PDB file of C-alpha atoms and ligand atoms in Angstrom:
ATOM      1  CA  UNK A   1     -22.252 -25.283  -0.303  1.00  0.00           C
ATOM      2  CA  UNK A   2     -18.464 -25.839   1.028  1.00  0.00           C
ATOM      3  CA  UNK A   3     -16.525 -23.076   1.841  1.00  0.00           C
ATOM      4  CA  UNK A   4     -12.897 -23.122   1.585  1.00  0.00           C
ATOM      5  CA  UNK A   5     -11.759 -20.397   3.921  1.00  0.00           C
ATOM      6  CA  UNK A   6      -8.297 -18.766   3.831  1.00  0.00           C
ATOM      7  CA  UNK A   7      -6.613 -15.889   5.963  1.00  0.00           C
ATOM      8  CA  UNK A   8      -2.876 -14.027   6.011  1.00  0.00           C
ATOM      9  CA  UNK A   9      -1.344 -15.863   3.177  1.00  0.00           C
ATOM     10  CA  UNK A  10       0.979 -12.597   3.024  1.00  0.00           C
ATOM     11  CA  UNK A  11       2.773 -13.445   0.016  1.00  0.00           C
ATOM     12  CA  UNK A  12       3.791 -16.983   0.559  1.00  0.00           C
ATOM     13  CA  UNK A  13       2.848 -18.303  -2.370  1.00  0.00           C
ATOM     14  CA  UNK A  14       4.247 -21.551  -1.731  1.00  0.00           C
ATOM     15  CA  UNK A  15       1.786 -22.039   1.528  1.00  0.00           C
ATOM     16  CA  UNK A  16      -0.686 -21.105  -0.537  1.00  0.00           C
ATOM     17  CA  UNK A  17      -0.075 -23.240  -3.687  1.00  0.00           C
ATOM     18  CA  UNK A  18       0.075 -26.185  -1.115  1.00  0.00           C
ATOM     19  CA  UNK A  19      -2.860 -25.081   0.432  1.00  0.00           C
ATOM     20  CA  UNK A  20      -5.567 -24.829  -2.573  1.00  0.00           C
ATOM     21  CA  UNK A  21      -3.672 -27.967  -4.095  1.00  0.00           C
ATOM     22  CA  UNK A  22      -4.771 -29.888  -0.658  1.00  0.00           C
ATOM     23  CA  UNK A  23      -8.324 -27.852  -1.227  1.00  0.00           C
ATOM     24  CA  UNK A  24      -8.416 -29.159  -4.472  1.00  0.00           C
ATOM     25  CA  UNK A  25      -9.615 -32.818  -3.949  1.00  0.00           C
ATOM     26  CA  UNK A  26     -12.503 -31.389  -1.597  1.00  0.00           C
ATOM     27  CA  UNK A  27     -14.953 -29.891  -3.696  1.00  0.00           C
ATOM     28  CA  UNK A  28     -15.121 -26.745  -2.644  1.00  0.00           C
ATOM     29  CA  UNK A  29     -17.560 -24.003  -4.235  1.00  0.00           C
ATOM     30  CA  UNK A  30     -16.634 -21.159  -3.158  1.00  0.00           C
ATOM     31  CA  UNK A  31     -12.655 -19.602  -1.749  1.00  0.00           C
ATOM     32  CA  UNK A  32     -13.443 -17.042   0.974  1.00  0.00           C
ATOM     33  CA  UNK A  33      -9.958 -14.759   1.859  1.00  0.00           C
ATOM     34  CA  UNK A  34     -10.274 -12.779   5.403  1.00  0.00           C
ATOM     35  CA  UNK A  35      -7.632 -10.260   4.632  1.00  0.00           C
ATOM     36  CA  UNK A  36      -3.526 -10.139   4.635  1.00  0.00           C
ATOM     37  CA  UNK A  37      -3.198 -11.774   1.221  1.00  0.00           C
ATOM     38  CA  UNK A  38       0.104  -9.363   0.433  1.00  0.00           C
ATOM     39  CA  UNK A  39       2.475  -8.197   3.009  1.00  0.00           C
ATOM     40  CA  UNK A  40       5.936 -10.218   4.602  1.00  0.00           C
ATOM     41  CA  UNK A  41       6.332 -12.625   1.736  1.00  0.00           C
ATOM     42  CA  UNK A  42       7.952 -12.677  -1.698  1.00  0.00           C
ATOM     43  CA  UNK A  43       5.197 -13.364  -4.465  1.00  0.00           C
ATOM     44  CA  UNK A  44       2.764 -10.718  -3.459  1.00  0.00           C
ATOM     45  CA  UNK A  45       1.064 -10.267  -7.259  1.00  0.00           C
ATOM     46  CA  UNK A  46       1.113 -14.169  -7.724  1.00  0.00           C
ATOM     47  CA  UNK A  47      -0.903 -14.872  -4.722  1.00  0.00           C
ATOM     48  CA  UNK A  48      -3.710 -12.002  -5.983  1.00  0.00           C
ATOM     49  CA  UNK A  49      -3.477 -13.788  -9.076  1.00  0.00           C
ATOM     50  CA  UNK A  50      -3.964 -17.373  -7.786  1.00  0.00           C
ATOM     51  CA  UNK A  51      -7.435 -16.162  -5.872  1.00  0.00           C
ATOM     52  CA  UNK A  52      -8.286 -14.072  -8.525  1.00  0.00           C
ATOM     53  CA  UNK A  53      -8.382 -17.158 -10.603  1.00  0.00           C
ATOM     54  CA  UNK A  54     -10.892 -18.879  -8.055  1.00  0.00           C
ATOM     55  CA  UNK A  55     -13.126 -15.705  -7.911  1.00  0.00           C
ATOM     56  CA  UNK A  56     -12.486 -15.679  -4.058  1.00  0.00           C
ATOM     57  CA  UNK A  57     -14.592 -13.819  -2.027  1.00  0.00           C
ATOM     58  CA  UNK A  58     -11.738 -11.223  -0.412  1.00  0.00           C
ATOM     59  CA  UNK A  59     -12.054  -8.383   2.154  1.00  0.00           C
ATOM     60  CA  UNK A  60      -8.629  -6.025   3.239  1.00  0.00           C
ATOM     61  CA  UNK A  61      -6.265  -6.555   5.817  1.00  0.00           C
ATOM     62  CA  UNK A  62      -3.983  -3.962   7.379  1.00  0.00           C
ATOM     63  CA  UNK A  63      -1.614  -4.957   4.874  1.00  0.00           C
ATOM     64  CA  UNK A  64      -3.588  -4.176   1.615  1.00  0.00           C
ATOM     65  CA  UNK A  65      -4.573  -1.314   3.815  1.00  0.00           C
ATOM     66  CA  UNK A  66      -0.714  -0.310   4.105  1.00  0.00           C
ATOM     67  CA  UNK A  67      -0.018  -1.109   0.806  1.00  0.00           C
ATOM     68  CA  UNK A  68      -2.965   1.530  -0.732  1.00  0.00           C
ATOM     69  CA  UNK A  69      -1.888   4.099   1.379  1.00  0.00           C
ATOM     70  CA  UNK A  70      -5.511   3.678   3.443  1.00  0.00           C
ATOM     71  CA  UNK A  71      -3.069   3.130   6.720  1.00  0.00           C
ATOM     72  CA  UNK A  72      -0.226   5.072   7.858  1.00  0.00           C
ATOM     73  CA  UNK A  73       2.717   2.878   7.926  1.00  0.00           C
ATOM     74  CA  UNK A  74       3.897   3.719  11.009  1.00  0.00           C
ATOM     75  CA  UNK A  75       1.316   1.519  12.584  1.00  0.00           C
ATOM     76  CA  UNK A  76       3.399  -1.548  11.296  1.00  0.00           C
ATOM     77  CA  UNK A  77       6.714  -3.017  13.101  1.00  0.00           C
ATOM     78  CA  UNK A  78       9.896  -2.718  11.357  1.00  0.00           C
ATOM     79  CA  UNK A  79      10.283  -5.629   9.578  1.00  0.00           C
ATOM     80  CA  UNK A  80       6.372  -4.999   8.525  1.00  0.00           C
ATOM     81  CA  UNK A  81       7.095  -1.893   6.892  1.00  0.00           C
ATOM     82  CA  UNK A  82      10.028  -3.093   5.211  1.00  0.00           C
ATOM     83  CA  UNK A  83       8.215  -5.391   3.609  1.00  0.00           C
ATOM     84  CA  UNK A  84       4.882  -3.326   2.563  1.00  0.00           C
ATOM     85  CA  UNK A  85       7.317  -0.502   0.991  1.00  0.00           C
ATOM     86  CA  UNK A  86       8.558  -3.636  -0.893  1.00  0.00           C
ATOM     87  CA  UNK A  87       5.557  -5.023  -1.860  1.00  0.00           C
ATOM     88  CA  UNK A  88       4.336  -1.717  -3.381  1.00  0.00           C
ATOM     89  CA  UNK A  89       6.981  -1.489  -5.597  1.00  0.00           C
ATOM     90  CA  UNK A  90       5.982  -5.227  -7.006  1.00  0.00           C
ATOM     91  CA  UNK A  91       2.499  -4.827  -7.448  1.00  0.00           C
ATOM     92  CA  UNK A  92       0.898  -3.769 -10.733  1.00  0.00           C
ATOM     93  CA  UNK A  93      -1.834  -1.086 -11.293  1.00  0.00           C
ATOM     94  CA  UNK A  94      -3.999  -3.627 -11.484  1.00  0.00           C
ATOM     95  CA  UNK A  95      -2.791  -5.379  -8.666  1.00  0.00           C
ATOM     96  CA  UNK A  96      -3.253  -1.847  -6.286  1.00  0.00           C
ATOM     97  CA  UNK A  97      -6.631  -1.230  -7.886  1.00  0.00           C
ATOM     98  CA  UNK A  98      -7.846  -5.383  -6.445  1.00  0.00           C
ATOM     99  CA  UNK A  99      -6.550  -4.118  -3.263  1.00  0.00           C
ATOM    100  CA  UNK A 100      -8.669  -0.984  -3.551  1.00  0.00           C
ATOM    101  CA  UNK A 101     -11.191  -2.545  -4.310  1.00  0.00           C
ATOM    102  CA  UNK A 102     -11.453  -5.365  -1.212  1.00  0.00           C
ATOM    103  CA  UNK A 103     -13.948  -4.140   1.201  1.00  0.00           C
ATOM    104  CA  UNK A 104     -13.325  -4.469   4.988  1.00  0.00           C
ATOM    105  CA  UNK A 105     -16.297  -6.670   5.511  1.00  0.00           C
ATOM    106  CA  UNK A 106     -18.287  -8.862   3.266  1.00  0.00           C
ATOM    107  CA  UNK A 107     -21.407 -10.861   3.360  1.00  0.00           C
ATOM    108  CA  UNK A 108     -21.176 -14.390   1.433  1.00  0.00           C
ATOM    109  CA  UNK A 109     -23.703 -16.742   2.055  1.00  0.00           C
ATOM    110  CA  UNK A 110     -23.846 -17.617   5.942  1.00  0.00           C
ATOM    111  CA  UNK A 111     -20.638 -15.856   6.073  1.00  0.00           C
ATOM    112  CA  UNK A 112     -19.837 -12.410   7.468  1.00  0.00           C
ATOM    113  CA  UNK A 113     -15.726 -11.932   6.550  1.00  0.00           C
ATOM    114  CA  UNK A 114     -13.396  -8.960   8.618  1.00  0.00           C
ATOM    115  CA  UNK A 115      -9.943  -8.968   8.755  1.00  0.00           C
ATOM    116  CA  UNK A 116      -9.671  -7.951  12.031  1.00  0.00           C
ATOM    117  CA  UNK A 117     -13.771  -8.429  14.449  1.00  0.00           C
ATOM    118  CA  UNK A 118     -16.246  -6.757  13.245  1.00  0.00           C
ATOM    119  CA  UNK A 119     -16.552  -3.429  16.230  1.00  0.00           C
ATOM    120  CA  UNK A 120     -14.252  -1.350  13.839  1.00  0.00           C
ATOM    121  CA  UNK A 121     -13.034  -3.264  11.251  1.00  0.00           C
ATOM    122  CA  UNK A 122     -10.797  -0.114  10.265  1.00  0.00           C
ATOM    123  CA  UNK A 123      -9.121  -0.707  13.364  1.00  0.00           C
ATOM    124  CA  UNK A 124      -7.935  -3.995  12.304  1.00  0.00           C
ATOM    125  CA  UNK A 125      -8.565  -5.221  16.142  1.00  0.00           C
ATOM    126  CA  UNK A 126      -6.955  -8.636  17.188  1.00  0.00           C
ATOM    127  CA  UNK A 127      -9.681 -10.877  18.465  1.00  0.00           C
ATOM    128  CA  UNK A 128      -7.918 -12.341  21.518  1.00  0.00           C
ATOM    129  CA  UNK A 129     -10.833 -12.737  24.214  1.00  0.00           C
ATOM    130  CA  UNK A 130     -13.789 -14.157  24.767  1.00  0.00           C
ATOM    131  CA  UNK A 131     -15.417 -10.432  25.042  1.00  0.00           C
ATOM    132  CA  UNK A 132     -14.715  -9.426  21.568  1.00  0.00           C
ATOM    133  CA  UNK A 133     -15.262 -12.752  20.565  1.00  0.00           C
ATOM    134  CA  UNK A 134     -19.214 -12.376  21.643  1.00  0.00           C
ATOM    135  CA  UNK A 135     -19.196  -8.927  20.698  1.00  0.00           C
ATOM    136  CA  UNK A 136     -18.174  -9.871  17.610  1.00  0.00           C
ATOM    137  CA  UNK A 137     -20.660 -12.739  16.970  1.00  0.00           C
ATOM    138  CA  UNK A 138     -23.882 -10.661  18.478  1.00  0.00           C
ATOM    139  CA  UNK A 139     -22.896  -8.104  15.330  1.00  0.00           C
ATOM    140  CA  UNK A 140     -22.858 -10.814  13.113  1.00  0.00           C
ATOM    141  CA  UNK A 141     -26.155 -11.174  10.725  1.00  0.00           C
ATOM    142  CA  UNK A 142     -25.237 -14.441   9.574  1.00  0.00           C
ATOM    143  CA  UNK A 143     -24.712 -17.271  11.222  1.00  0.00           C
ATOM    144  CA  UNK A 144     -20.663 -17.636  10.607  1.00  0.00           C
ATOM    145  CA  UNK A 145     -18.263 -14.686  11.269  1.00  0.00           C
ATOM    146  CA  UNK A 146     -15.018 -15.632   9.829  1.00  0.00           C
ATOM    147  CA  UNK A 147     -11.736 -13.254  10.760  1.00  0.00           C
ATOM    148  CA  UNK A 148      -8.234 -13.535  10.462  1.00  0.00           C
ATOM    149  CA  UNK A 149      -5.462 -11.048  11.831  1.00  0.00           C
ATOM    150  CA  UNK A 150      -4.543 -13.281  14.752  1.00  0.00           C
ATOM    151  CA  UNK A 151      -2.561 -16.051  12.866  1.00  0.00           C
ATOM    152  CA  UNK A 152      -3.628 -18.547  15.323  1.00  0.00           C
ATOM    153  CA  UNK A 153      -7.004 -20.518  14.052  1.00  0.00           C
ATOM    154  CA  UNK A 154     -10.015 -21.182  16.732  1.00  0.00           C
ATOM    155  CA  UNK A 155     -13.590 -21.815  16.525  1.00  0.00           C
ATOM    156  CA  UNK A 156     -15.829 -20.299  19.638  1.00  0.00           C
ATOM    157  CA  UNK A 157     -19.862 -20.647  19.658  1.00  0.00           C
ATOM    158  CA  UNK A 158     -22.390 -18.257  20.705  1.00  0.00           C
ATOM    159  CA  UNK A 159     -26.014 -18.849  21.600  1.00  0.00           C
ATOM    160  CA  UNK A 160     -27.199 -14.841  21.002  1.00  0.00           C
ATOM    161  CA  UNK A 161     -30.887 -16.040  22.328  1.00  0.00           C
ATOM    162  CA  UNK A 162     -29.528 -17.065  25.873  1.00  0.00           C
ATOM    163  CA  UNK A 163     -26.641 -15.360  25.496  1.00  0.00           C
ATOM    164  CA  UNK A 164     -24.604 -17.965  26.490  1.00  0.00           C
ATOM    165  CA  UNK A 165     -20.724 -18.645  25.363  1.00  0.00           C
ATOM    166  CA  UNK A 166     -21.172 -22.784  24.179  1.00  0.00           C
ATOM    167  CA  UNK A 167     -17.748 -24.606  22.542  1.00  0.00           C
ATOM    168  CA  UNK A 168     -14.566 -22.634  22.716  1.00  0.00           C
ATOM    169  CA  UNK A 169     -11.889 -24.701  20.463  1.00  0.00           C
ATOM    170  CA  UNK A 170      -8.589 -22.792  20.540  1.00  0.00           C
ATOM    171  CA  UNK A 171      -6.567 -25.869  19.711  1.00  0.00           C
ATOM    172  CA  UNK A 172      -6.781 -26.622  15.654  1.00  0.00           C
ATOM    173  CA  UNK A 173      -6.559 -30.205  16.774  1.00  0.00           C
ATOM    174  CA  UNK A 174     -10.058 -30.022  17.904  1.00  0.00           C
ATOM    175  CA  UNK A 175     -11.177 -28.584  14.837  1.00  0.00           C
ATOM    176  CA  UNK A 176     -11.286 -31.604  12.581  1.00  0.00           C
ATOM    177  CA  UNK A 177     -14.651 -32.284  11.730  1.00  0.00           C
ATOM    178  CA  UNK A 178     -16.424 -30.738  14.512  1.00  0.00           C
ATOM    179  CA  UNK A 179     -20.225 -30.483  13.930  1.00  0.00           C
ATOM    180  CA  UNK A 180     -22.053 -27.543  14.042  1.00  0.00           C
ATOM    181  CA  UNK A 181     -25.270 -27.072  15.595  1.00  0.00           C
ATOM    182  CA  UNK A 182     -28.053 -25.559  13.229  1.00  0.00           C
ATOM    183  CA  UNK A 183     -29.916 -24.086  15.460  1.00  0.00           C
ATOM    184  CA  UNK A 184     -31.245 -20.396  14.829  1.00  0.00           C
ATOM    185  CA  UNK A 185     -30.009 -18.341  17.378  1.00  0.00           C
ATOM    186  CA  UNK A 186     -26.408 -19.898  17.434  1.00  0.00           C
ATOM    187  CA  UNK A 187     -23.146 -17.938  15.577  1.00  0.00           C
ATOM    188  CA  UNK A 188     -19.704 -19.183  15.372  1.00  0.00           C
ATOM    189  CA  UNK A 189     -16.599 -17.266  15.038  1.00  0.00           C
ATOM    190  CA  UNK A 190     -14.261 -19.252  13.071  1.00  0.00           C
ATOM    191  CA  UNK A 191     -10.109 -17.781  12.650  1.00  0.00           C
ATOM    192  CA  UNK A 192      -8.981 -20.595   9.517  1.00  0.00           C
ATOM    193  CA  UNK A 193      -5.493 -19.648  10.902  1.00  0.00           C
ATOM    194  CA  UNK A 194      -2.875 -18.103   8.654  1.00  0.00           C
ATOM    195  CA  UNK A 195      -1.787 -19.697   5.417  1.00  0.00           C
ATOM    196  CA  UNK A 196       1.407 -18.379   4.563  1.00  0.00           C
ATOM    197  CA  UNK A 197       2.560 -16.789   7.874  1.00  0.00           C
ATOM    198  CA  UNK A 198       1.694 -19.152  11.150  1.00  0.00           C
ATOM    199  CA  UNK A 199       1.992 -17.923  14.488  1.00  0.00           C
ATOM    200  CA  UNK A 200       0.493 -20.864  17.066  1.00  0.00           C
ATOM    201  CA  UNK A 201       4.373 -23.177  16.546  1.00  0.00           C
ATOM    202  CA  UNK A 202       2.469 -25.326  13.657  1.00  0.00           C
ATOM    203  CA  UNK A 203       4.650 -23.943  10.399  1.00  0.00           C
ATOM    204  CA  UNK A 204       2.050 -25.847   8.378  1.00  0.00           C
ATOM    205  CA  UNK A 205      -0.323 -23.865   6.256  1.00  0.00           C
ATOM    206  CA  UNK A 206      -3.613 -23.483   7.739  1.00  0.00           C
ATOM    207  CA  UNK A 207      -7.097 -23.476   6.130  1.00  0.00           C
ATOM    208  CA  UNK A 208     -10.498 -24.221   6.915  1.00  0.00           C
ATOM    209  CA  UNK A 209     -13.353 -26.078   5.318  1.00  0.00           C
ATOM    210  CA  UNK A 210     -17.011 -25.156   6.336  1.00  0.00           C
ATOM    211  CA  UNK A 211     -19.439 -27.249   4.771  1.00  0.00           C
ATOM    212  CA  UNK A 212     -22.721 -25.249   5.196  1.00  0.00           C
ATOM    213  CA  UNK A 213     -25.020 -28.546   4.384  1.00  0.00           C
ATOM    214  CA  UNK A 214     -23.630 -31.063   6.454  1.00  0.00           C
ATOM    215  CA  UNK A 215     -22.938 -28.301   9.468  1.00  0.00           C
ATOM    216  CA  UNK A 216     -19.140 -29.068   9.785  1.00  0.00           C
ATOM    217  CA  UNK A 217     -15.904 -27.223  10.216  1.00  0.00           C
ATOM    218  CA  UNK A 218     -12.864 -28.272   9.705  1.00  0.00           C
ATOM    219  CA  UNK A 219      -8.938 -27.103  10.212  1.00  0.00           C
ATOM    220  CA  UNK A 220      -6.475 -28.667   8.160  1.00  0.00           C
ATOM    221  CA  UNK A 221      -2.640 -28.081   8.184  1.00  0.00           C
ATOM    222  CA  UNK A 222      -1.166 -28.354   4.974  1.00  0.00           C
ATOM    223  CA  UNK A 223       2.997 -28.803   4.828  1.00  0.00           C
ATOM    224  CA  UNK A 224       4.765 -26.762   2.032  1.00  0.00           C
ATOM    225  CA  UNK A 225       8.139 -26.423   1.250  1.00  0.00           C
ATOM    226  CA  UNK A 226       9.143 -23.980   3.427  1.00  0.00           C
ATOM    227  CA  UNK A 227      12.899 -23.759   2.416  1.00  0.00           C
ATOM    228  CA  UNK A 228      11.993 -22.077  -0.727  1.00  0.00           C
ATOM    229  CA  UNK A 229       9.568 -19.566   0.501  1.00  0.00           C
ATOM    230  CA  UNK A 230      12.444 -18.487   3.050  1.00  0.00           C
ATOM    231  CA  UNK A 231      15.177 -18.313  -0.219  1.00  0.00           C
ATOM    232  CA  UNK A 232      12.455 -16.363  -2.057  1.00  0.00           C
ATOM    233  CA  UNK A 233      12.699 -13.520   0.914  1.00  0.00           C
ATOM    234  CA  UNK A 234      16.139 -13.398   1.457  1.00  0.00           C
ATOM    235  CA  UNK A 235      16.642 -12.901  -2.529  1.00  0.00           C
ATOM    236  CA  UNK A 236      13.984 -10.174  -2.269  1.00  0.00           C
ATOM    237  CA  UNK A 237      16.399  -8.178   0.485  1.00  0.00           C
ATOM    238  CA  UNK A 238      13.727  -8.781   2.890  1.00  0.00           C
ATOM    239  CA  UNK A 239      14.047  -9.196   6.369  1.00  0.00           C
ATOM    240  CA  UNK A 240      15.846 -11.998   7.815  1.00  0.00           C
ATOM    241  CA  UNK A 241      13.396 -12.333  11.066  1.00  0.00           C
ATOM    242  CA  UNK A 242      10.397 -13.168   8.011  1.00  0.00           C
ATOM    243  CA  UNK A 243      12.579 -15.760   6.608  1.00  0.00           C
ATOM    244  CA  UNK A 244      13.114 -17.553   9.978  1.00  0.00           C
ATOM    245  CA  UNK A 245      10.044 -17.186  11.190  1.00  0.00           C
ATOM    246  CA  UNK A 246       8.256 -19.132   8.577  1.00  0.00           C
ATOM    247  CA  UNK A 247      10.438 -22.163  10.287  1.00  0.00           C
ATOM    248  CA  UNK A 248       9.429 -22.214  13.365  1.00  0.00           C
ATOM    249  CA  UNK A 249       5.680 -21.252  12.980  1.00  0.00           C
ATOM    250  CA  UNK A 250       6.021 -17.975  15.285  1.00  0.00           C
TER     251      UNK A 250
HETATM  252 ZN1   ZN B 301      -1.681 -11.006   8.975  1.00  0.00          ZN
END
C-alpha cells in the first residue's frame, strides 16, 4: 500500500493541484489529509472537492473546527479569523456538513491521523518537542502517527519497547527515501509539511509518500504557481500578510 499523505492545504488550491498532479505518476492507493484543508486561502470548496474526488482519508483541523462553529474564533489571529468568517460564507451545505463530518483522529491502515498530537486532539496542540513527540507516538496503536498543524514537515522514531528516541529528521532534505525499520515495537511520527501554506522558508508544496511495503518515507516539494494563488486572495479581500506569505514560505 502507498500512502500519499497531505496536511494544511488551507485553500490553496493551486499547491494542491500541483501537489496530487506530482502524486499522480506515483501510484498511490490511498490520499490521507491531517487536517487544515480550508482556512487562509481562496478556493476553500474546490480543495474539499478535489479530495473528495480521491476518497481521502480526512480528519479536522482548527480551521474546519472554526469554520463549524466547534471552536471559538477568538482562538485564531487576526488575519486567521478574517479569513475563516470568509470561508464560511463560500462553503456550501454540503461543504459544512464534510467538515462536520471529519473526525479529529482516524485510524487507516498503519496510520493513526490528528491534526494537532494525539494528548488532546481538541486542543489542536503544536507538536514542537521531542516530549510530545514520544508522548505522542507511545499513544499511537499503529505503527505511523501522521499530524500536521506545525507547517514544518519532520520524521522522528520511537522504539516504545526500550523506550528509546532513534532518528530525528527535522530537515525535509533528509526525508527523501529514508527507510523505515519494521521492527514491532518501533512508531514514527511523520508531519508531510503543509501543502498550500509553508512555514520552514521552502514556498514549495509539501507532501509525503509512505510506502507501507517497501518501509519508506518520503518528502517531496512540489513548485506551484504561486503568483496566482496570491491574486486569488487579494481578489477575495483577504488579507494582504496571506498573500505575501505564500512567497516567502513563512
Ligand atoms: Zn494549518
Amino acid at each position: 500500500m502507498r500512502y500519499a499523505i497531505l496536511s494544511d492545504i488551507h485553500a490553496n488550491l493551486e499547491a494542491l493541484s500541483a501537489a496530487l498532479d506530482h502524486l499522480a505518476g506515483e501510484r498511490i492507493d490511498t490520499y490521507l489529509c491531517a487536517g487544515d484543508t480550508v482556512g487562509y486561502g481562496a478556493d476553500p470548496s474546490a480543495c474539499l472537492a478535489r479530495l473528495q474526488q480521491l476518497n481521502a482519508v480526512c480528519v479536522a483541523g482548527n480551521h474546519e473546527w472554526g469554520c463549524i462553529g466547534k471552536l471559538d474564533l477568538q482562538w485564531f489571529t487576526d488575519a486567521a479569523r478574517q479569513a475563516l468568517e470568509w470561508t464560511r460564507d463560500q462553503l456550501s451545505f454540503t461543504d459544512l456538513e464534510i467538515l462536520r463530518r471529519m473526525p479529529l483522529t482516524m485510524e487507516a491502515g498503519p496510520c493513526t491521523l490528528v491534526h494537532g498530537t494525539l494528548r488532546r486532539p481538541e486542543r489542536f496542540e503544536y507538536l514542537t518537542d521531542l516530549a510530545q513527540a514520544v508522548e505522542m507516538a507511545m499513544r499511537q496503536r499503529t505503527m505511523f502517527g501522521i499530524c500536521g498543524h506545525t507547517h514544518a514537515p519532520c520524521l522522528i522514531e520511537y522504539d516504545a519497547g526500550h523506550r528509546k528516541l532513534g532518528r530525528i529528521l527535522m530537515d525535509e532534505a533528509d526525508v527523501r527515501d529514508v527507510r523505515l525499520s519494521p521492527e514491532p515495537g518501533l512508531r514514527y511520527v511523520i508531519n508531510p509539511g503543509s501543502v498550500g501554506q509553508p512555514r520552514d522558508g521552502d514556498p514549495r508544496a509539501s507532501v509525503a509518500i509512505l510506502d507501507a511495503e517497501a518501509q519508506t518515507l518520503s518528502i517531496r516539494r512540489v513548485p506551484y504557481p504561486v503568483a496566482a494563488a496570491q491574486r486569488k486572495i487579494r481578489e477575495a479581500g483577504l488579507p494582504e500578510f496571506l498573500a505575501e506569505r505564500l512567497a516567502l514560505g513563512r
